[in-house]
Tab-separated table of C-alpha atoms in Angstrom:
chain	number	residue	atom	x	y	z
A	1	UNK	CA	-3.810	46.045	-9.243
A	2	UNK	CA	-3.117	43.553	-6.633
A	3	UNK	CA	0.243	41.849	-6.121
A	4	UNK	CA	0.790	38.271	-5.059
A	5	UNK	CA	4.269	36.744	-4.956
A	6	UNK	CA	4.565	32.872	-5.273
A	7	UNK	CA	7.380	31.307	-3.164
A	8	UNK	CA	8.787	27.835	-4.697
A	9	UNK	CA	12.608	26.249	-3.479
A	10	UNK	CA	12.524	22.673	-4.684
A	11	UNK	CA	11.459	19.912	-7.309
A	12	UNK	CA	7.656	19.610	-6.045
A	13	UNK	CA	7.040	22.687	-4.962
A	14	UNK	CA	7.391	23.726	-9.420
A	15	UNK	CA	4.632	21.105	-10.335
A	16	UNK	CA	2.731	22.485	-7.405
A	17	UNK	CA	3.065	26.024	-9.154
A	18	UNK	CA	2.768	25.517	-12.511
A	19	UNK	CA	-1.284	25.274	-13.088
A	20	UNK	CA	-1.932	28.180	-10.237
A	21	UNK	CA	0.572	30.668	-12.591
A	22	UNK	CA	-1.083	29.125	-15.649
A	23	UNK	CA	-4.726	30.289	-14.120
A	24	UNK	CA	-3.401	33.695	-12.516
A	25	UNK	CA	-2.243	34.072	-16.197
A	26	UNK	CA	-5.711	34.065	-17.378
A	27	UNK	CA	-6.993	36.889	-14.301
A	28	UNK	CA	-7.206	40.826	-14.767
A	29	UNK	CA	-6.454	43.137	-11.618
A	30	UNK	CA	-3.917	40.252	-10.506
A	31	UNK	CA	0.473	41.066	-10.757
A	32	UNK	CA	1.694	37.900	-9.869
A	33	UNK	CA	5.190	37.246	-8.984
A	34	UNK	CA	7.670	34.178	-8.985
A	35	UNK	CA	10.138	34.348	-6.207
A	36	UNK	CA	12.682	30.892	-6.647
A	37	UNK	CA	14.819	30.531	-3.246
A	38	UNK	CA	16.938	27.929	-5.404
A	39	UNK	CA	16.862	25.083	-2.299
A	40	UNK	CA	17.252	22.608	-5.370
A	41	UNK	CA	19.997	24.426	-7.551
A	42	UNK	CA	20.638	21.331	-9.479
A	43	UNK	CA	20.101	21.887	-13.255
A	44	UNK	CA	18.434	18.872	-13.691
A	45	UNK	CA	15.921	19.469	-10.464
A	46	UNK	CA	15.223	23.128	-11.002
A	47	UNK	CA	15.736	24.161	-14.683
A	48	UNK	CA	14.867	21.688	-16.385
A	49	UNK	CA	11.471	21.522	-14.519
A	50	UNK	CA	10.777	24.968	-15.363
A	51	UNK	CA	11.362	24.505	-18.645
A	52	UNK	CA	9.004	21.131	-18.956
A	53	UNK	CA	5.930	22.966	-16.728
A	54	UNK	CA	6.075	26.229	-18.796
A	55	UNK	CA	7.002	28.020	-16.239
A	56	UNK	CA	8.314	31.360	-16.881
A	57	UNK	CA	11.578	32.207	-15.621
A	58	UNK	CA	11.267	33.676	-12.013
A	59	UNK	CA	11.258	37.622	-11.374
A	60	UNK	CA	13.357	36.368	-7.923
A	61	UNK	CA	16.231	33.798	-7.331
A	62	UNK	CA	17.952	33.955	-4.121
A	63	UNK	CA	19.832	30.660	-5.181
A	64	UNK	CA	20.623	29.774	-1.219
A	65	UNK	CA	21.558	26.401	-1.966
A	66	UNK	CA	21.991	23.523	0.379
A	67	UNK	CA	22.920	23.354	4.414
A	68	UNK	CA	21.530	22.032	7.037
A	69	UNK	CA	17.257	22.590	7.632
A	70	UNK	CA	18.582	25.999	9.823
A	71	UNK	CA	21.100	27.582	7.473
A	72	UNK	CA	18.695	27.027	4.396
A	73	UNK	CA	16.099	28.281	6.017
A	74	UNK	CA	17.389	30.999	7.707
A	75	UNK	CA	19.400	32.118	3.838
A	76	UNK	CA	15.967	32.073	2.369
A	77	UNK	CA	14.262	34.114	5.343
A	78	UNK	CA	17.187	36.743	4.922
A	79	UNK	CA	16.833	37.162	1.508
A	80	UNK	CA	12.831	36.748	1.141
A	81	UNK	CA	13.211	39.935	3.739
A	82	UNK	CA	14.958	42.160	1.252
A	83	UNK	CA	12.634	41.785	-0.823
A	84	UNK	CA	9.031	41.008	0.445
A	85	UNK	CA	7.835	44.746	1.282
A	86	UNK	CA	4.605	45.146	2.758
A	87	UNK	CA	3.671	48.297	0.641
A	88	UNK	CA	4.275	46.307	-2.398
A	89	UNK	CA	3.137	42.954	-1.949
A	90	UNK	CA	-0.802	42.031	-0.649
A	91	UNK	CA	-0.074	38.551	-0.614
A	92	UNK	CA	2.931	35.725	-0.579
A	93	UNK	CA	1.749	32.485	-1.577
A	94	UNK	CA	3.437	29.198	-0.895
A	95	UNK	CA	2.601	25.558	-1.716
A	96	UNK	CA	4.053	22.086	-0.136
A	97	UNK	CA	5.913	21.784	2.936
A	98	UNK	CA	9.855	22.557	1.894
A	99	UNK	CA	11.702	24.708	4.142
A	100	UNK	CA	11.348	27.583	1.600
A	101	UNK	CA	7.824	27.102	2.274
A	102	UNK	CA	8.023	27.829	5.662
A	103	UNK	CA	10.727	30.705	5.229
A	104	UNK	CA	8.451	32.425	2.707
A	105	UNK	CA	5.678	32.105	5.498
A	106	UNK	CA	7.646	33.194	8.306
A	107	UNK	CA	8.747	35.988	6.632
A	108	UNK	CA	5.763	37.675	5.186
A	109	UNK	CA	3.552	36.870	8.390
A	110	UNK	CA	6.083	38.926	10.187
A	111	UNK	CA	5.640	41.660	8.026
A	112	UNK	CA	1.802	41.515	8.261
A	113	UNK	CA	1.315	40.295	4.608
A	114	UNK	CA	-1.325	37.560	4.235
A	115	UNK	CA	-0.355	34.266	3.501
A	116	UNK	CA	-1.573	31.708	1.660
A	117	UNK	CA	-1.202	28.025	1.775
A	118	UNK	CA	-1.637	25.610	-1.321
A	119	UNK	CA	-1.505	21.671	0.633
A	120	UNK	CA	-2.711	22.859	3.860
A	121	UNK	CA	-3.672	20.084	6.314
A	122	UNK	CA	-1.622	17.342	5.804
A	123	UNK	CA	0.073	15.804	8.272
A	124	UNK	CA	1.981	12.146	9.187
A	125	UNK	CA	1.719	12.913	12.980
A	126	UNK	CA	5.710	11.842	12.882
A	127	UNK	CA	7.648	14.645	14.364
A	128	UNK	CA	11.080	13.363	13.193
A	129	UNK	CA	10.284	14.483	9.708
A	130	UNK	CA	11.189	18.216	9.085
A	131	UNK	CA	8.505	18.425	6.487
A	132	UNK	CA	6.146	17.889	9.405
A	133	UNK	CA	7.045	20.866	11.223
A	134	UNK	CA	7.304	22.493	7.842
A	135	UNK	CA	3.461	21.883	7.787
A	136	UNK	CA	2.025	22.209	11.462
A	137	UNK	CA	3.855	25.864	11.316
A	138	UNK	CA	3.137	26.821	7.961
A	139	UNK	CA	-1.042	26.106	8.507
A	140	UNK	CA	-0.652	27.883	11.906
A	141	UNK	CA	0.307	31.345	10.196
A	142	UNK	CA	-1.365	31.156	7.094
A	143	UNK	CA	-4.513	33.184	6.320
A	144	UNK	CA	-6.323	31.338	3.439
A	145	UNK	CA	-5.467	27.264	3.433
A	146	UNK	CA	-5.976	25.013	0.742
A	147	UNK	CA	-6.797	21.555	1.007
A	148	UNK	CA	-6.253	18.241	-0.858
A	149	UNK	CA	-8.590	15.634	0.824
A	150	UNK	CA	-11.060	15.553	3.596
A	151	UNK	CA	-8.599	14.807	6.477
A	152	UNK	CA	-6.486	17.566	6.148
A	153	UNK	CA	-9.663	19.600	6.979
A	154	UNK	CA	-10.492	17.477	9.384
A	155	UNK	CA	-6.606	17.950	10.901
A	156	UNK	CA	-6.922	21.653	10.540
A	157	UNK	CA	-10.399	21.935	12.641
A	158	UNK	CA	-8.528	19.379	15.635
A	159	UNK	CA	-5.882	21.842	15.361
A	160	UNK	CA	-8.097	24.839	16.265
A	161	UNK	CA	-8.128	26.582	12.847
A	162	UNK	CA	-10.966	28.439	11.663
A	163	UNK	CA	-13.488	26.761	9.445
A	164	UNK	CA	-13.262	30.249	7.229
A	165	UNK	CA	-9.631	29.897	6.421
A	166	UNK	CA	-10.326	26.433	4.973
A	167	UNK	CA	-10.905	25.602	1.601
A	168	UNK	CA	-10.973	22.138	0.277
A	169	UNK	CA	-10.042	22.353	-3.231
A	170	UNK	CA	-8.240	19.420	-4.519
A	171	UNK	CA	-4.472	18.075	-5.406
A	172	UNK	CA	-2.961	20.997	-8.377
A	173	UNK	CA	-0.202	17.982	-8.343
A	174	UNK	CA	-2.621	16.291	-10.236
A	175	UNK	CA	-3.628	19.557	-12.417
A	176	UNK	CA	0.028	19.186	-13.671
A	177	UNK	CA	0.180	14.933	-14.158
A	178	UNK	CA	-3.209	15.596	-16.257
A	179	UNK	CA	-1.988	18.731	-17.817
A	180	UNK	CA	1.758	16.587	-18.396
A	181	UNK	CA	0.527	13.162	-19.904
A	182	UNK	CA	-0.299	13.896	-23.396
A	183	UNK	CA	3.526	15.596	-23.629
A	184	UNK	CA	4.669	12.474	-21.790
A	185	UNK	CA	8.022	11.242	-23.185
A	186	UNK	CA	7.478	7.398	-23.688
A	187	UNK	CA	8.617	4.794	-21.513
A	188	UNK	CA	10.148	3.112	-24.380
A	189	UNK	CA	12.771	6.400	-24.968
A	190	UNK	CA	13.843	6.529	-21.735
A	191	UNK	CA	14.217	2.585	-21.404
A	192	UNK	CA	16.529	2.717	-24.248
A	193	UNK	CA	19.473	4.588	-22.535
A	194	UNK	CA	18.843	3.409	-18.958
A	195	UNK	CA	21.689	0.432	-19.098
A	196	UNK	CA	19.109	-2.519	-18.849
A	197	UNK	CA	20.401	-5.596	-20.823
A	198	UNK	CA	18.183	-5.726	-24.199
A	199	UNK	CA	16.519	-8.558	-22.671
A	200	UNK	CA	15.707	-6.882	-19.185
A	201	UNK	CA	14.274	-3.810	-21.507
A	202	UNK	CA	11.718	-5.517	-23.613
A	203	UNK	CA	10.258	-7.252	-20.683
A	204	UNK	CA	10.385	-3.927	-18.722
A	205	UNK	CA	8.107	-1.775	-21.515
A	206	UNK	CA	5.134	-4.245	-20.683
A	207	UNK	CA	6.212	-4.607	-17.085
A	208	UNK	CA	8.697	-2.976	-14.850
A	209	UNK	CA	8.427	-1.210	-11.506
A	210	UNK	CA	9.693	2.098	-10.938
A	211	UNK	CA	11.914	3.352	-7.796
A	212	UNK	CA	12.645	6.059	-5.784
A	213	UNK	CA	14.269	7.204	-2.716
A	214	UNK	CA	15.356	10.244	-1.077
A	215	UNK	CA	14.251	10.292	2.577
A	216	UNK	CA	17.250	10.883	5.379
A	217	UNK	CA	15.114	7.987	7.094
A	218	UNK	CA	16.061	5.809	4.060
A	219	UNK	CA	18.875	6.709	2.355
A	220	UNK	CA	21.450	8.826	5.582
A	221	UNK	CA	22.216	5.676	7.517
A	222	UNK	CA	24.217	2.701	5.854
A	223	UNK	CA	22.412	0.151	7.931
A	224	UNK	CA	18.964	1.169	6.271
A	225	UNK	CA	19.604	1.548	3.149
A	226	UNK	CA	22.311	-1.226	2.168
A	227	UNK	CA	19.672	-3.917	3.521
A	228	UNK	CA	16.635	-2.170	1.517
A	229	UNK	CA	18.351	-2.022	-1.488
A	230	UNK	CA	19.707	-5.757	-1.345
A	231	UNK	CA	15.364	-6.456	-1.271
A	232	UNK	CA	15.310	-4.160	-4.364
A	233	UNK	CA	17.585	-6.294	-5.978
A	234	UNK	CA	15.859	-9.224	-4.690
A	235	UNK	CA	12.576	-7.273	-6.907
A	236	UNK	CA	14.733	-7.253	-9.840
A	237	UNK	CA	14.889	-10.678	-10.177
A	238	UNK	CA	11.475	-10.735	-10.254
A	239	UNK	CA	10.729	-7.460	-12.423
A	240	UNK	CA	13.012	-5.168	-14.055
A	241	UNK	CA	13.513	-2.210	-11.531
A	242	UNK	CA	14.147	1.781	-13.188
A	243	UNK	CA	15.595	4.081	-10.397
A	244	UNK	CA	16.098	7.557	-10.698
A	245	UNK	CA	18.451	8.592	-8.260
A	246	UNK	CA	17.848	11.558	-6.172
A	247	UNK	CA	21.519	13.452	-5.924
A	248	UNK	CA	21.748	12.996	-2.329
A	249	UNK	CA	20.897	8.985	-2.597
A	250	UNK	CA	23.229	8.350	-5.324
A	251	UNK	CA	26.062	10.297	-3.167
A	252	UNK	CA	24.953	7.749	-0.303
A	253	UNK	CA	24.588	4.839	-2.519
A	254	UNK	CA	28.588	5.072	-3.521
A	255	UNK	CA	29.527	5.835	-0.149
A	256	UNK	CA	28.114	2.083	1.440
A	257	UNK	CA	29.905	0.795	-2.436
A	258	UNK	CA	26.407	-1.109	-3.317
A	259	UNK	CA	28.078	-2.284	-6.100
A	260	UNK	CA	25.270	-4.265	-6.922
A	261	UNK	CA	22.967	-1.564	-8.239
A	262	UNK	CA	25.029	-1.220	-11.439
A	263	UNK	CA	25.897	-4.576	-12.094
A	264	UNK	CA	22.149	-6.352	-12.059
A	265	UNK	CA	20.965	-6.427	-15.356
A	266	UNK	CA	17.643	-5.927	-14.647
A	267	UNK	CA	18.022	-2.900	-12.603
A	268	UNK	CA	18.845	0.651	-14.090
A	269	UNK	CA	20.162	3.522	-11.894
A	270	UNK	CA	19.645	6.788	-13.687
A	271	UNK	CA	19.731	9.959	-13.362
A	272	UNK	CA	17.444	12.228	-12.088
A	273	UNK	CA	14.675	12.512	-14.990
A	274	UNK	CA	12.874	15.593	-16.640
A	275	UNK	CA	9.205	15.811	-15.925
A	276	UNK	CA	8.131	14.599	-19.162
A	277	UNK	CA	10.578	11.871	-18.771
A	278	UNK	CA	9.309	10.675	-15.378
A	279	UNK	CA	5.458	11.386	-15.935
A	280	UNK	CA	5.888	8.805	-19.099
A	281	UNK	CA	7.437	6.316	-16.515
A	282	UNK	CA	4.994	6.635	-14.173
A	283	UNK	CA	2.295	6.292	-16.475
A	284	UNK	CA	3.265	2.882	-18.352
A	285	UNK	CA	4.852	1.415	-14.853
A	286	UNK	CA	3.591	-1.722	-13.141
A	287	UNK	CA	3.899	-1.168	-9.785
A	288	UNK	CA	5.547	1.915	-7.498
A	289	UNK	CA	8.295	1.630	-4.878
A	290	UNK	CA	8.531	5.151	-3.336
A	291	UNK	CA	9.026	7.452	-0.165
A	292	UNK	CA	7.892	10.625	-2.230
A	293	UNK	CA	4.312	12.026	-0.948
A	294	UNK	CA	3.960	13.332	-4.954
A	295	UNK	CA	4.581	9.652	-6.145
A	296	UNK	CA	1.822	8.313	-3.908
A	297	UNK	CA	-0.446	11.245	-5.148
A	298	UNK	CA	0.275	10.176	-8.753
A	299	UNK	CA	0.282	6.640	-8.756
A	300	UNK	CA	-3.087	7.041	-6.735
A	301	UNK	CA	-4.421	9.256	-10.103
A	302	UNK	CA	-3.498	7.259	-12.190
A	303	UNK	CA	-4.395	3.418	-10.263
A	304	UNK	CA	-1.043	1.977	-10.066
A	305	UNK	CA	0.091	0.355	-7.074
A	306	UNK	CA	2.457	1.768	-4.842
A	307	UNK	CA	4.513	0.189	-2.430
A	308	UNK	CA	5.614	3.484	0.099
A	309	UNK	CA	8.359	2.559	1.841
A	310	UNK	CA	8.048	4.485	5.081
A	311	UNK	CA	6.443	3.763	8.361
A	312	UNK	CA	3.582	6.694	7.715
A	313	UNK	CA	1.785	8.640	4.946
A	314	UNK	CA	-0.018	12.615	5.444
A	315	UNK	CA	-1.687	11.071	2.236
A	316	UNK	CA	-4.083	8.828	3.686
A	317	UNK	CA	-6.352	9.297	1.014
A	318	UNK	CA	-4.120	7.262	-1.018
A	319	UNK	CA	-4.462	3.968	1.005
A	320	UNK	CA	-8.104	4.936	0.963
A	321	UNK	CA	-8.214	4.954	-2.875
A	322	UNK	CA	-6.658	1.595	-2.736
A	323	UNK	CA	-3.554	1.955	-4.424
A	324	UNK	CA	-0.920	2.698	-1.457
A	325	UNK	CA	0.423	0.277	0.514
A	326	UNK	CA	2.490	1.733	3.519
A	327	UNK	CA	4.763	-0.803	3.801
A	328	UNK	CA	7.867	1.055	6.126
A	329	UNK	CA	11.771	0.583	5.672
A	330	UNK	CA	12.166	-2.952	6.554
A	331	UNK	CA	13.607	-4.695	3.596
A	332	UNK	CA	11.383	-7.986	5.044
A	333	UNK	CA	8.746	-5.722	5.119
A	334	UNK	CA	9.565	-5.154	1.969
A	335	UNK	CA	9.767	-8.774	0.326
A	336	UNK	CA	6.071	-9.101	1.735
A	337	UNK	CA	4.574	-6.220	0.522
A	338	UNK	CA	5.336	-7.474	-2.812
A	339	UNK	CA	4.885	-11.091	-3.077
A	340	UNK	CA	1.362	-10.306	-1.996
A	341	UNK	CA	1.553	-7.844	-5.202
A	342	UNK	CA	2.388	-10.539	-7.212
A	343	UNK	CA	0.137	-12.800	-5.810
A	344	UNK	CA	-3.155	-10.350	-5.559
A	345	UNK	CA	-5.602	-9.565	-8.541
A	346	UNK	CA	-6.058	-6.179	-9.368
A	347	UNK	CA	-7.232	-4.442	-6.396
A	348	UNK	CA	-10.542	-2.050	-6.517
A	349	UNK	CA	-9.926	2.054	-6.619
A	350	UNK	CA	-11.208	4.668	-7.077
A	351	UNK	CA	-9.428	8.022	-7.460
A	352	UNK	CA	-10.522	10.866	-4.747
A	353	UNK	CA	-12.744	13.321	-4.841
A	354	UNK	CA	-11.793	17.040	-6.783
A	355	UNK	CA	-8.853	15.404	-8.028
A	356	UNK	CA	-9.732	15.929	-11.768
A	357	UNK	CA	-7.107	18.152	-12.773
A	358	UNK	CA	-8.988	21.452	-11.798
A	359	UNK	CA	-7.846	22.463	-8.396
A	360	UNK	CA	-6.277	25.356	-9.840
A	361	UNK	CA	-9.154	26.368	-11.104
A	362	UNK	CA	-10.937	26.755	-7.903
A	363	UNK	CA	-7.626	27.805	-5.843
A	364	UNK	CA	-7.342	30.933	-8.289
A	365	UNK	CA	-11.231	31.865	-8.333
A	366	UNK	CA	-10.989	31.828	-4.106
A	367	UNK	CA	-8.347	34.003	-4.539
A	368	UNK	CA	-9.869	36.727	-6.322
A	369	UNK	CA	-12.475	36.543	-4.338
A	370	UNK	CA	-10.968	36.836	-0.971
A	371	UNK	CA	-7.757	39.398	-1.872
């Protein structure tokens, strides 16, 4: 019997999860493991999530909570080392790019235990965000490296990594939108208790665009994010706006008193949403305003347009499929970005290759033949 322990911290890193345990599930020979570092401890960014995925409750919760990029990553290194034991474990596997992705790889290539990688390759080439170093150090250790698209391969061989280490598999993000939509809660449910005037709501079940933020880049400095959210509003006028606040943005949103937000009637700040909750969002919305890499994943799935409000993407596969407009923080930038939406025809796209809700599939069947 071979044992594998699967390292997951934070909100993406469970959707990322969710299809490879569901496929492990179905393999003899194979003890798989579930260690949670709890880097999102919020009820409704960790449990909730487990709950909606099917995942089953974790054999390992370290629940380190937040601190700075060191102190969380060094609490989930201290207690991954307790309990990773190289007699016990023949491999750790980690997906994404949180820190507990690079703590659970840090630790366990220290102790001489394999590693692999699920969303190897990706990268923004902007050093200023920590998910960046999350991934250049996280592919440089690992053993077995899964890919999403072509350039991430392509990154990895530039980067010196062995073509044997690389597999190109596909996005499991999408294994769990396709896996999530027929359970999707509809848009209509969720549009009835978001605080849109009646009017605002009926509009917004044919046509609304959905919002969110969470980046430090965005949201940590007043002077960004008070003049990008007055160009929100500005969007609202337009087309009703739903906005699921991240904790962290809604803390920073009532600091700078944007009062604004909650009196437009055509704008709803909500809470953060259950999976089923946001998946049926996503699916009926019009048009995406985001800085989440999973959100420009999705929307690219699924053809909507999405507006990504930062200066880069490690998903260029996403402009490529003709959905994702990198449009950056500017809140003229902004205003552009979507008059031309309004003003364009339905653009062409296609949806990239091995992106068809299988990826576990093929990440699992590598697996059991490598380990």
């Amino acid at each position: 019997m071979k044992t594998i322990v699967c390292i997951v911290g934070a909100r993406p890193n469970f959707m990322k999860v969710a299809p490879i345990m569901r496929q492990f599930a179905l393999c003899d020979g194979i003890s798989v493991r579930l260690a949670h570092t709890g880097q999102h401890y919020d009820e409704s960014l960790s449990g909730q999530f487990f709950r909606d995925l099917e995942i089953r409750a974790p054999e390992i919760n370290l629940n380190v909570g937040s601190g700075s990029h060191a102190v969380q990553t060094g609490r989930i290194m201290a207690g991954l080392d307790e309990i990773l034991d190289p007699d016990g474990v023949d491999a750790v596997l980690v997906v994404g790019d949180v820190n507990s992705t690079l703590a659970g790889a840090l630790v366990a290539a220290k102790k001489c235990i394999p590693v692999i990688h699920v969303e190897s390759g990706l990268r923004s080439f902007d050093r200023t965000m920590p998910e960046e170093i999350n991934r250049i150090l996280t592919d440089r250790i690992s053993d077995v490296l899964f890919v999403t698209e072509q350039t991430g391969v392509d990154n990895l061989l530039a980067e010196g990594i062995a073509a044997e280490r690389i597999r190109l598999v596909g996005n499991v993000m999408i294994d769990s939108l396709f896996h999530a939509l027929p359970r999707a809660i509809p848009a209509s449910r969720t549009l009835s208790k978001s605080g849109l005037d009646p009017e605002a709501r009926e509009i917004s079940r044919d046509k609304y665009a959905l919002l969110t933020l969470h980046r430090p880049s965005n949201v940590d400095d007043p002077q960004v994010l008070g003049p990008l959210l007055e160009a929100v509003v500005e969007i609202a006028d337009e087309m009703p706006v739903i906005f699921p606040a991240h904790p962290r943005t809604r803390a920073a949103i009532d600091a700078a008193n944007f009062t604004e937000l909650a009196t437009h009637p055509r704008l709803a700040v909500m809470d953060p949403l259950a999976y089923f909750e946001m998946v049926g969002l996503l699916k009926d919305a019009a048009l995406v305003l985001t800085d989440s890499g999973g959100l420009q994943e999705e929307s690219a799935a699924l053809g909507i347009p999405c507006l990504t409000l930062r200066e880069n993407t490690e998903r260029p596969i996403t402009v490529a499929a003709g959905t994702n407009t990198i449009v950056g923080n500017s809140p003229d930038a902004l205003r552009a970005a979507f008059l031309r939406y309004r003003e364009t025809d339905t653009a062409e796209t296609t949806i990239p290759d091995l992106w068809d809700g299988r990826a576990a599939e093929r990440i699992v069947a590598e697996i059991v033949n490598w380990i």
